[in-house]
Short mmCIF file of C-alpha atoms and ligand atoms in Angstrom, two decimals:
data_model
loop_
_atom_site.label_atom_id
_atom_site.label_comp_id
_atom_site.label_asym_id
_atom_site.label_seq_id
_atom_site.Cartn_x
_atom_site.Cartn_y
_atom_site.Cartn_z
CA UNK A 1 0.00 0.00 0.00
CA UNK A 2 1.31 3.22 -0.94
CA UNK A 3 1.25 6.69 1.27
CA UNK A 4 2.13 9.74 -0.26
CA UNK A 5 2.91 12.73 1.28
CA UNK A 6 3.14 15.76 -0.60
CA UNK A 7 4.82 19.64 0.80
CA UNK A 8 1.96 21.48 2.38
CA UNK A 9 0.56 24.55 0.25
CA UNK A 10 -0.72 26.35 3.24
CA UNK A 11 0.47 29.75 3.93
CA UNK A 12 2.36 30.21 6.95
CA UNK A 13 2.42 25.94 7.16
CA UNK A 14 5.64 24.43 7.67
CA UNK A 15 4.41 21.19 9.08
CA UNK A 16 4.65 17.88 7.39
CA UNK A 17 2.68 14.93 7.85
CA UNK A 18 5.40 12.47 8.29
CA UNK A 19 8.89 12.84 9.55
CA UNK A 20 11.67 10.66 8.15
CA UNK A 21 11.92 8.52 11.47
CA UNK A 22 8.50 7.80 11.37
CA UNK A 23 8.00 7.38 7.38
CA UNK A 24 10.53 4.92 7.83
CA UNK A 25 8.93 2.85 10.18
CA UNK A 26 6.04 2.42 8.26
CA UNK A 27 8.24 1.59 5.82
CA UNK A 28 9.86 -1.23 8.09
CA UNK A 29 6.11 -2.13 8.27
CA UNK A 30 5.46 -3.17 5.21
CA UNK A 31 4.12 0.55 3.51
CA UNK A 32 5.46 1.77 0.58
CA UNK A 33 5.99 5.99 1.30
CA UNK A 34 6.76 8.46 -1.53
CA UNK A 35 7.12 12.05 -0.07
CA UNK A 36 7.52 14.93 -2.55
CA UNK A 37 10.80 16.82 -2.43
CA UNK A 38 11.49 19.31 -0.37
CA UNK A 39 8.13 18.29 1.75
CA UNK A 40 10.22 18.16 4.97
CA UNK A 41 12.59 21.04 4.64
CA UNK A 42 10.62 23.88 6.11
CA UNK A 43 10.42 21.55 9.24
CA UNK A 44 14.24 20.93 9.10
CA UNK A 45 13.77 16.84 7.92
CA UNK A 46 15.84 17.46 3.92
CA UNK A 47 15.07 15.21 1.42
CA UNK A 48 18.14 12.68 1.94
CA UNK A 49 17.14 11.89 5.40
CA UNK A 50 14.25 10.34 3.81
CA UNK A 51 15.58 8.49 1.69
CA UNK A 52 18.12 7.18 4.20
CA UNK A 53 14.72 5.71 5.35
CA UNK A 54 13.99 4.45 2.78
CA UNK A 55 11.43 6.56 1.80
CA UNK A 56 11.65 7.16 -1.89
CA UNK A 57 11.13 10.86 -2.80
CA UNK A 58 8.97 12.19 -6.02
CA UNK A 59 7.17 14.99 -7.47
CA UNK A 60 4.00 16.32 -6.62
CA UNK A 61 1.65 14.80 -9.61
CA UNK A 62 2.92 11.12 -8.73
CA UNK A 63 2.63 11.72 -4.91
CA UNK A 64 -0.94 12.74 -4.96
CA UNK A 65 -2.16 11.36 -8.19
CA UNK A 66 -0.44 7.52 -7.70
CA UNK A 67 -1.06 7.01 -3.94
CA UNK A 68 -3.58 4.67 -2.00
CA UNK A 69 -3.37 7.07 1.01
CA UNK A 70 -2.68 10.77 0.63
CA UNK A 71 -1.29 12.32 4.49
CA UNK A 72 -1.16 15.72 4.98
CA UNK A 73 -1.73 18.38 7.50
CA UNK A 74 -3.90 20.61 5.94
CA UNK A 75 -6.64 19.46 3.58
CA UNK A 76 -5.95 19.62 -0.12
CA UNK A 77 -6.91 23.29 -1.35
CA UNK A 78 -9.87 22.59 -3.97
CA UNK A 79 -8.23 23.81 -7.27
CA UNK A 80 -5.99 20.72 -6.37
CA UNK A 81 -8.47 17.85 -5.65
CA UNK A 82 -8.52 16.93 -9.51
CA UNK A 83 -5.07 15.91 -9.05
CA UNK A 84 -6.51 13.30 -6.09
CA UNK A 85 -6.86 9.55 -7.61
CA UNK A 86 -10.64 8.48 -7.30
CA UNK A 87 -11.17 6.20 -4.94
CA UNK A 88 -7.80 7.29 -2.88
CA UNK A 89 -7.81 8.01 0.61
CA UNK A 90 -6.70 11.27 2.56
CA UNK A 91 -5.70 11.81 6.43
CA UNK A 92 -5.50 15.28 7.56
CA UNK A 93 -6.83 17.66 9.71
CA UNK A 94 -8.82 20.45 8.30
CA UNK A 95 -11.81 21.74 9.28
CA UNK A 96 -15.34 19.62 8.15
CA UNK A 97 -16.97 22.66 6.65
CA UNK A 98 -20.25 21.27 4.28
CA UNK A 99 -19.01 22.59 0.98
CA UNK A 100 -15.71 21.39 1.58
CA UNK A 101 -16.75 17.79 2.60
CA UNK A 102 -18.92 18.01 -0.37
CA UNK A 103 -15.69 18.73 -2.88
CA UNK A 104 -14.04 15.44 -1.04
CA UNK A 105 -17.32 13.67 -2.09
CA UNK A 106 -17.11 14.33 -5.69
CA UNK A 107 -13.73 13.54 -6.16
CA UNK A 108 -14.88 10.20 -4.22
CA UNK A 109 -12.27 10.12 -1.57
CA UNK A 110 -12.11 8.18 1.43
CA UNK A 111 -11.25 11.71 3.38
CA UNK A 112 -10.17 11.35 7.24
CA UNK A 113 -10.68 14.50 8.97
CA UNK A 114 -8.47 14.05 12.37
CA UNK A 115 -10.36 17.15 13.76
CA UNK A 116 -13.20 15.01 14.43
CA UNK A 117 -11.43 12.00 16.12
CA UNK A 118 -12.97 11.24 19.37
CA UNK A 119 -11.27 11.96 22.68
CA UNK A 120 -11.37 8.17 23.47
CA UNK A 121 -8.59 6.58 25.44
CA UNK A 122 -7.99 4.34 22.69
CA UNK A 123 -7.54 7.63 20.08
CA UNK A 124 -4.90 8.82 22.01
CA UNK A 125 -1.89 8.01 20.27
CA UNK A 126 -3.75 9.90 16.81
CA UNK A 127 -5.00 12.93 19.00
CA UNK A 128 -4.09 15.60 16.46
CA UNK A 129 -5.79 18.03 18.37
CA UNK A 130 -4.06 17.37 21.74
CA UNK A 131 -0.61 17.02 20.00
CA UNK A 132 -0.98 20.41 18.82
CA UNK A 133 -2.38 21.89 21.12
CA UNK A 134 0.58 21.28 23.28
CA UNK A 135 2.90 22.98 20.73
CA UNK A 136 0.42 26.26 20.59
CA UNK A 137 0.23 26.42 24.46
CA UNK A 138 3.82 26.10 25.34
CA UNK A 139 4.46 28.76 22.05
CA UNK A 140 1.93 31.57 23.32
CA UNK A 141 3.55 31.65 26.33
CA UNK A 142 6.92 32.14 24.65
CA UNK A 143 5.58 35.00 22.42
CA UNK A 144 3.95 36.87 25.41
CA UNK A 145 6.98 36.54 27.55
CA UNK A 146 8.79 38.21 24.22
CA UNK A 147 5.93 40.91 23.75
CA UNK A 148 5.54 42.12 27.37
CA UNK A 149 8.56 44.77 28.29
CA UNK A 150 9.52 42.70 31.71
CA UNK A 151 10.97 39.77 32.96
CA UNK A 152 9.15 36.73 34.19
CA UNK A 153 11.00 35.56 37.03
CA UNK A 154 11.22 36.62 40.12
CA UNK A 155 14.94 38.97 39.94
CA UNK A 156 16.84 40.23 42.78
CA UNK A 157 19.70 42.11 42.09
CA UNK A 158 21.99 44.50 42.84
CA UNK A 159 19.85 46.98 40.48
CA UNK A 160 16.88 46.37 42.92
CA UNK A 161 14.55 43.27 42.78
CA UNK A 162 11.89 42.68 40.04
CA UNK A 163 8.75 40.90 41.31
CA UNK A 164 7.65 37.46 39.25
CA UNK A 165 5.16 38.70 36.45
CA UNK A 166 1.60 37.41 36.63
CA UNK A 167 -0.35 34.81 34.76
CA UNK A 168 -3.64 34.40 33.99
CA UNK A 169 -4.58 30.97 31.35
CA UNK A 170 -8.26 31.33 30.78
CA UNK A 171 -9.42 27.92 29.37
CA UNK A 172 -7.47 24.87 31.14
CA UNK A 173 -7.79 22.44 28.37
CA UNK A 174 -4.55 20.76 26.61
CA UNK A 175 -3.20 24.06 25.41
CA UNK A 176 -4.11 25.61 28.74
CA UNK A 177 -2.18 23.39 31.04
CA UNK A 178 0.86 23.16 28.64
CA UNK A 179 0.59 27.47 28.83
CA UNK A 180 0.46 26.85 32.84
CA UNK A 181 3.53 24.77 32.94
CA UNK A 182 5.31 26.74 30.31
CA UNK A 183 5.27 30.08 32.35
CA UNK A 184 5.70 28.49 35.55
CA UNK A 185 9.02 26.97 34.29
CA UNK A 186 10.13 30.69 33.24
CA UNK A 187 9.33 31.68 36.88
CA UNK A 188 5.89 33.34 36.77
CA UNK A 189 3.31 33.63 38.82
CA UNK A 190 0.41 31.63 37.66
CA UNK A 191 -3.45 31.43 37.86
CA UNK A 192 -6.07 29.82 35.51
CA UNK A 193 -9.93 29.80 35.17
CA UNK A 194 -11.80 27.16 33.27
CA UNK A 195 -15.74 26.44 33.71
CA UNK A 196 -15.42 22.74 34.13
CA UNK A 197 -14.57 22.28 37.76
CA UNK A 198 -12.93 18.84 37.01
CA UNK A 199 -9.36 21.02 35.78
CA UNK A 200 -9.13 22.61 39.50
CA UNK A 201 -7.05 19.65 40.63
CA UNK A 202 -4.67 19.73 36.85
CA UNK A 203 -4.16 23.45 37.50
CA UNK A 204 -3.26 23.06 41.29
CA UNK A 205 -1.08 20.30 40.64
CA UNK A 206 1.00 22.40 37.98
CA UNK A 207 1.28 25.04 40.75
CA UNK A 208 -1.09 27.62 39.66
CA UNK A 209 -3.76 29.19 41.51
CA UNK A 210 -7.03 28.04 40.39
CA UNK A 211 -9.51 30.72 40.15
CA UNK A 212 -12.95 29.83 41.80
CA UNK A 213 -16.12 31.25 40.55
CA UNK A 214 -19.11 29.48 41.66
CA UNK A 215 -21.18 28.65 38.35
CA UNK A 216 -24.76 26.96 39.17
CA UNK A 217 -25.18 25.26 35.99
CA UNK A 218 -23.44 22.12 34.72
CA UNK A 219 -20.79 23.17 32.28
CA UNK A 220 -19.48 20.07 31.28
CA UNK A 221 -20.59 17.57 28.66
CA UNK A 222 -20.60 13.63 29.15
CA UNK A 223 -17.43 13.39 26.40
CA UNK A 224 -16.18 15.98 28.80
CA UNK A 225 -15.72 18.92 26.84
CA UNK A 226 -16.96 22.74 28.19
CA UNK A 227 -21.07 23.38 27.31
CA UNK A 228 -21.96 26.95 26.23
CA UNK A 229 -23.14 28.73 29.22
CA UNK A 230 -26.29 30.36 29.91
CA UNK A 231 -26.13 34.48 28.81
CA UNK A 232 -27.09 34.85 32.49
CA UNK A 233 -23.80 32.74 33.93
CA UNK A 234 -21.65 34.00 30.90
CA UNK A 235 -22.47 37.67 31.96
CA UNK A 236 -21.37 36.63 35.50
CA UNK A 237 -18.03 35.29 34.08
CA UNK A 238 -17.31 38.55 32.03
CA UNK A 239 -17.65 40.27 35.49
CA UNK A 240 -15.60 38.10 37.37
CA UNK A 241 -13.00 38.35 34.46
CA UNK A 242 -12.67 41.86 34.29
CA UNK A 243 -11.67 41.87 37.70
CA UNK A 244 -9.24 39.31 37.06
CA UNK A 245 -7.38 40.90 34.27
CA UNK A 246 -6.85 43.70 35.99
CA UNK A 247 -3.74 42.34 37.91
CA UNK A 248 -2.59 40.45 35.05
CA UNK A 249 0.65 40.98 33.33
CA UNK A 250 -0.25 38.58 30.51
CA UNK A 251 -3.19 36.88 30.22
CA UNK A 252 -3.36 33.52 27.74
CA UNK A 253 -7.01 32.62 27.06
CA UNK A 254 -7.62 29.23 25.17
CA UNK A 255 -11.52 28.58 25.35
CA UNK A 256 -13.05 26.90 22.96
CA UNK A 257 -16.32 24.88 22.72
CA UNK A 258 -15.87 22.14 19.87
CA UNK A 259 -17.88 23.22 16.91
CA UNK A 260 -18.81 26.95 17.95
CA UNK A 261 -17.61 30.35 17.59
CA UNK A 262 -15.12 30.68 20.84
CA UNK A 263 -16.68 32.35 23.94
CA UNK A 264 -16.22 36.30 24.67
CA UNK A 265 -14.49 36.30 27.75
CA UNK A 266 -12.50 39.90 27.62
CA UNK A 267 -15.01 42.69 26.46
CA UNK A 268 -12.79 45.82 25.31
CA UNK A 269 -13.94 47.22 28.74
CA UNK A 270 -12.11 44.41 30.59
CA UNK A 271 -9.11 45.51 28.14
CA UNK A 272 -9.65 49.70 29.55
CA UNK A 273 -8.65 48.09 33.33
CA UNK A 274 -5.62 46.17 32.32
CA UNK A 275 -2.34 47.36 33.32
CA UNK A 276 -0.47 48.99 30.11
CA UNK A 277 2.55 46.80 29.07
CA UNK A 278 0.10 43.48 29.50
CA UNK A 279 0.10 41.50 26.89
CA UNK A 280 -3.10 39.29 25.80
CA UNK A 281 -2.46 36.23 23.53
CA UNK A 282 -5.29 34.43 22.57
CA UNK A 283 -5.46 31.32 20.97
CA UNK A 284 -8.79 31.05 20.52
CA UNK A 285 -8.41 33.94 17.28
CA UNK A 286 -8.82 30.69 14.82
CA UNK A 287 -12.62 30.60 15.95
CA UNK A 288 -13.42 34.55 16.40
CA UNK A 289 -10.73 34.25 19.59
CA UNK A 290 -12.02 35.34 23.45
CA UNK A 291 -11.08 39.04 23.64
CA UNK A 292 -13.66 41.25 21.90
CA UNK A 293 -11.14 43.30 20.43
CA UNK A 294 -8.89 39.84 19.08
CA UNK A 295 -7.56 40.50 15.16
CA UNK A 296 -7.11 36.90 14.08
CA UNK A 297 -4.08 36.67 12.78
CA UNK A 298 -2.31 39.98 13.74
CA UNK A 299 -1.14 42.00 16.93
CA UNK A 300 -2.80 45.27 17.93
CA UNK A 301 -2.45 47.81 21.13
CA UNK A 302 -5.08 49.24 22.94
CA UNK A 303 -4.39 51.67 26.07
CA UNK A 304 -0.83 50.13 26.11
CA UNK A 305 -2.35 46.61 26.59
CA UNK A 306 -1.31 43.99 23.05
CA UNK A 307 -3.39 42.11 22.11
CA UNK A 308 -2.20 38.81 19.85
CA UNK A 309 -4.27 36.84 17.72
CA UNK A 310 -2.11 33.99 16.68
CA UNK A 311 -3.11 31.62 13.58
CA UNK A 312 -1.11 28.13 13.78
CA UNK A 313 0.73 28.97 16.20
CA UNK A 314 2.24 25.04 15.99
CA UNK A 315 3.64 25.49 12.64
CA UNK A 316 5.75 28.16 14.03
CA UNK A 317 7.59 25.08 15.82
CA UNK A 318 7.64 22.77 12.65
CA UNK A 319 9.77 20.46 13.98
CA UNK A 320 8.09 19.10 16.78
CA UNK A 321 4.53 19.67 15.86
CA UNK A 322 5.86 17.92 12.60
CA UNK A 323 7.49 14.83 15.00
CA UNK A 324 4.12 14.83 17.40
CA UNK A 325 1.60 14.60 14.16
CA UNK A 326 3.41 12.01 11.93
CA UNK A 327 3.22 9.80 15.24
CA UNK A 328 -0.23 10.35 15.47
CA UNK A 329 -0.51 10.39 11.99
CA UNK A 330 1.04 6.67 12.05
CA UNK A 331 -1.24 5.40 14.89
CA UNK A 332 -4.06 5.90 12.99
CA UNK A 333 -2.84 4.59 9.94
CA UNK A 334 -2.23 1.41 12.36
CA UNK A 335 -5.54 1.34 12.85
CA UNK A 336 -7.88 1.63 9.74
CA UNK A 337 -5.19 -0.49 7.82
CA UNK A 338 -5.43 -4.26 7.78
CA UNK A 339 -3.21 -6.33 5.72
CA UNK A 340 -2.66 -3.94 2.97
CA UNK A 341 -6.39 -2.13 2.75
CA UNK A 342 -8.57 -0.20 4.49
CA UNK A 343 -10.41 -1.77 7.09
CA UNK A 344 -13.78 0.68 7.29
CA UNK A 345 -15.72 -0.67 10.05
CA UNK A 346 -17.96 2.22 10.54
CA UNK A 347 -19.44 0.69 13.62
CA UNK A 348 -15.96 1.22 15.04
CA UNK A 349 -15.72 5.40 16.29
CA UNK A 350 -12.65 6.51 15.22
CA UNK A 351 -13.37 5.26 11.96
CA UNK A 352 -17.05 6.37 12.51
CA UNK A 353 -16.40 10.04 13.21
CA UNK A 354 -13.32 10.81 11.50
CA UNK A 355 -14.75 9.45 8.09
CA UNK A 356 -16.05 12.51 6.47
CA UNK A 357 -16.78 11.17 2.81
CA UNK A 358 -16.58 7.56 1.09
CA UNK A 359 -17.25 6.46 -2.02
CA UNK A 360 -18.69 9.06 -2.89
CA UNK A 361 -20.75 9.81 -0.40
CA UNK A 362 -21.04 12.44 2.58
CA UNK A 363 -20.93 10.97 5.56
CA UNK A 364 -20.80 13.27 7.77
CA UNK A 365 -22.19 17.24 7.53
P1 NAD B 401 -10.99 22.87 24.11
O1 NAD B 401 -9.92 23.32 23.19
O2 NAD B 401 -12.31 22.46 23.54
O3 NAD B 401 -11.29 24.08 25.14
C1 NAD B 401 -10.24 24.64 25.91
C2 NAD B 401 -10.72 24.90 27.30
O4 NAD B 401 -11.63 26.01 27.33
C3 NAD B 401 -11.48 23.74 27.94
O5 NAD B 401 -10.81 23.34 29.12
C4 NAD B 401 -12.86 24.31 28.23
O6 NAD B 401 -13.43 23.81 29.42
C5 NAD B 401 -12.55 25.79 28.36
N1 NAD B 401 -13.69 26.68 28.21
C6 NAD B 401 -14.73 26.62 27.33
N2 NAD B 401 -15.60 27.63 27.53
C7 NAD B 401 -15.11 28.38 28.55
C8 NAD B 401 -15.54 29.55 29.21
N3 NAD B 401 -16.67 30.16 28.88
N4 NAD B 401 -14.77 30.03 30.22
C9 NAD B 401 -13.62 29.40 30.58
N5 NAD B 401 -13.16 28.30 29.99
C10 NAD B 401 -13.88 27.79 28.99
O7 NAD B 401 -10.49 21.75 25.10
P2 NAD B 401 -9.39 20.65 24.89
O8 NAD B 401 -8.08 21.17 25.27
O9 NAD B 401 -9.55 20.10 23.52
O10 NAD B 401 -9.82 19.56 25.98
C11 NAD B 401 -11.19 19.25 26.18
C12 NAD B 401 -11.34 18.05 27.05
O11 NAD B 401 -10.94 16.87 26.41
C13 NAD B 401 -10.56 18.10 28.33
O12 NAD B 401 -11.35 17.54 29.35
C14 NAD B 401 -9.42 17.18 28.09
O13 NAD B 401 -8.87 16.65 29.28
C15 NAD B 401 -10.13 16.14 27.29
N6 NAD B 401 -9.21 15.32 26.52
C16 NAD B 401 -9.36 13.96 26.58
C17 NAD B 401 -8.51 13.15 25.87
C18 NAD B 401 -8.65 11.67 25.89
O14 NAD B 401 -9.12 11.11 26.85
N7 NAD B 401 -8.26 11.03 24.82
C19 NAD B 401 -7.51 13.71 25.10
C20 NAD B 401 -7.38 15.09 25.07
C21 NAD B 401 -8.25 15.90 25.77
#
């Protein structure tokens, strides 16, 4: 069976699906993996270490148009999907939009969209979204703590002593607690707010404060990801925020809710008490991001206070992100191939809810 693995398109993107360590396990397993040159370079893995691999390497037509299984990181941009063989399949992780899934249809691929894999115990070796995650949280801590004008340690000195700066992580999912840890190692002083009580215990035991707000409803679903709160608790939360912010010296907010625009949880008031020099990175800018005044994609100042809207933020450390997705990348290739072919049991969910189209079919809008 043959995987092909062509350079990603994207701007910005300098991922690649599969590394040469890992492409070459696969190919110790039996797979046959053609990446196109130059896929890897951008993430620092050249062409030769591939082949050292034994990977072979080949242009773009054959590695898309001649391949049982396309892997990439972004989906194929649709002024490309001609190129895709009929009846090939594709792993990657883009966003399941309707008339995008609908393209994948036509072209009748067997599309795999890794956004949608379950948060199973059994998925976690593929958990794209964790993986990456990890890489963005750990980054936006690194980009405030080059933004803000001050040191994050604690400093004395001979020139007088600097006190720790404060951190606020707003959203203590998988980016969240990797943001926690990350400024904690450079010395800061951290706190973190999520709605789902469960995360008190992560965030204490990463030594951050965890901020307590008492919230009546339930805020948690059964597959344990945050619900959308009532406008009645959500109003309570922008209060209690606003005071929070106030003493922050960078605040990280990464709240999502799978599926929906992100929450508001920084009105541009909440931005008028913040200290000037504080610096606001929010991850959530890919889905409309959690300050009100967020510009995905670029930095802006208001009343001294930036404000950074980061768009993948994990590509900015190829290398890694590139090393954590071609192992998860490879896990699920493990598991939807069976002695050569693709093994869709659809009553099985990873192969259930990742499977977007087949045959030419939607499966999933
Ligand atoms: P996410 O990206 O969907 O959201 C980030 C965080 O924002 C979450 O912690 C969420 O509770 C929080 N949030 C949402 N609305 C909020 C609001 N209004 N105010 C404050 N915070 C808000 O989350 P994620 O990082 O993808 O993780 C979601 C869950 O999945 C977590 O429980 C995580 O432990 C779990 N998970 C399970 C597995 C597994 O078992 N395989 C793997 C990874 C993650």
């Amino acid at each position: 069976m043959k995987i092909g693995v062509p350079k990603e398109v994207g701007a910005n993107e300098r991922r690649v699906a599969l590394t040469p360590d890992v492409a070459g396990r696969l190919v110790k397993g039996g797979f046959d993996v053609v990446i196109e040159r130059g896929a890897g370079v951008s993430a620092f893995f050249p062409d030769d270490a591939y082949t050292a691999a034994g990977v072979k390497v080949g242009d773009r037509s054959s590695v898309i148009g001649q391949s049982d299984i396309v892997a990439q990181v972004q989906g194929p941009v649709p002024g490309e999907l001609a190129s895709y063989r009929e009846g090939s399949a594709l792993v990657a992780f883009f966003q399941p939009t309707p008339e995008y899934i609908r393209q994948l249809a036509q072209r009748k691929l067997t599309a795999f969209s890794l956004v949608l894999l379950p948060r199973i115990t059994r998925a976690q070796p593929m958990d794209v979204l964790s993986s990456q995650a990890t890489v963005a949280g750990y980054k936006a801590v690194l980009l405030a703590a080059s933004t803000t004008g001050r040191l994050l340690p604690m400093l004395v000195t001979a020139a007088g002593t600097l006190p720790a700066a404060r951190v606020l992580v707003l959203g203590a999912g998988v980016a969240g607690l990797q943001a926690i840890a990350t400024a904690r190692r450079l010395g800061a002083i951290v706190s973190a707010f999520d709605v789902r009580p469960a995360v008190k215990e992560q965030v204490q035991s990463l030594g951050a404060t965890f901020l307590e707000m008492a919230i009546e409803e339930h805020a948690e679903t059964a597959g344990g990801y945050a619900k959308e709160l009532s406008e009645e608790t959500h109003r309570k939360e922008l209060a209690f925020l606003a005071a929070a912010v106030k003493d922050a010296d960078i605040v990280i907010s990464t709240a999502a809710i799978p599926g929906k625009k992100a929450p508001i949880l920084i009105t541009a008031a909440a931005v008028q008490g913040m200290k000037p020099g504080a610096v606001i990175v929010d991850l959530a800018a890919e889905t409309g991001g959690n300050c009100e005044l967020t510009e995905p994609g670029t930095e802006i100042v208001r009343n001294g206070v930036s404000i950074l809207g980061p768009l993948n933020l994990a590509s900015t450390l190829p290398l890694h992100a590139s090393q954590m997705y071609a192992k998860n990348v490879s896990a699920f290739l493990g598991h939807v191939v069976q002695d050569g072919k693709l093994r869709l049991d659809f009553e099985d969910p990873i192969i259930r809810d990742t499977c977007v189209t087949h045959a030419g079919e939607v499966r999933k809008s």
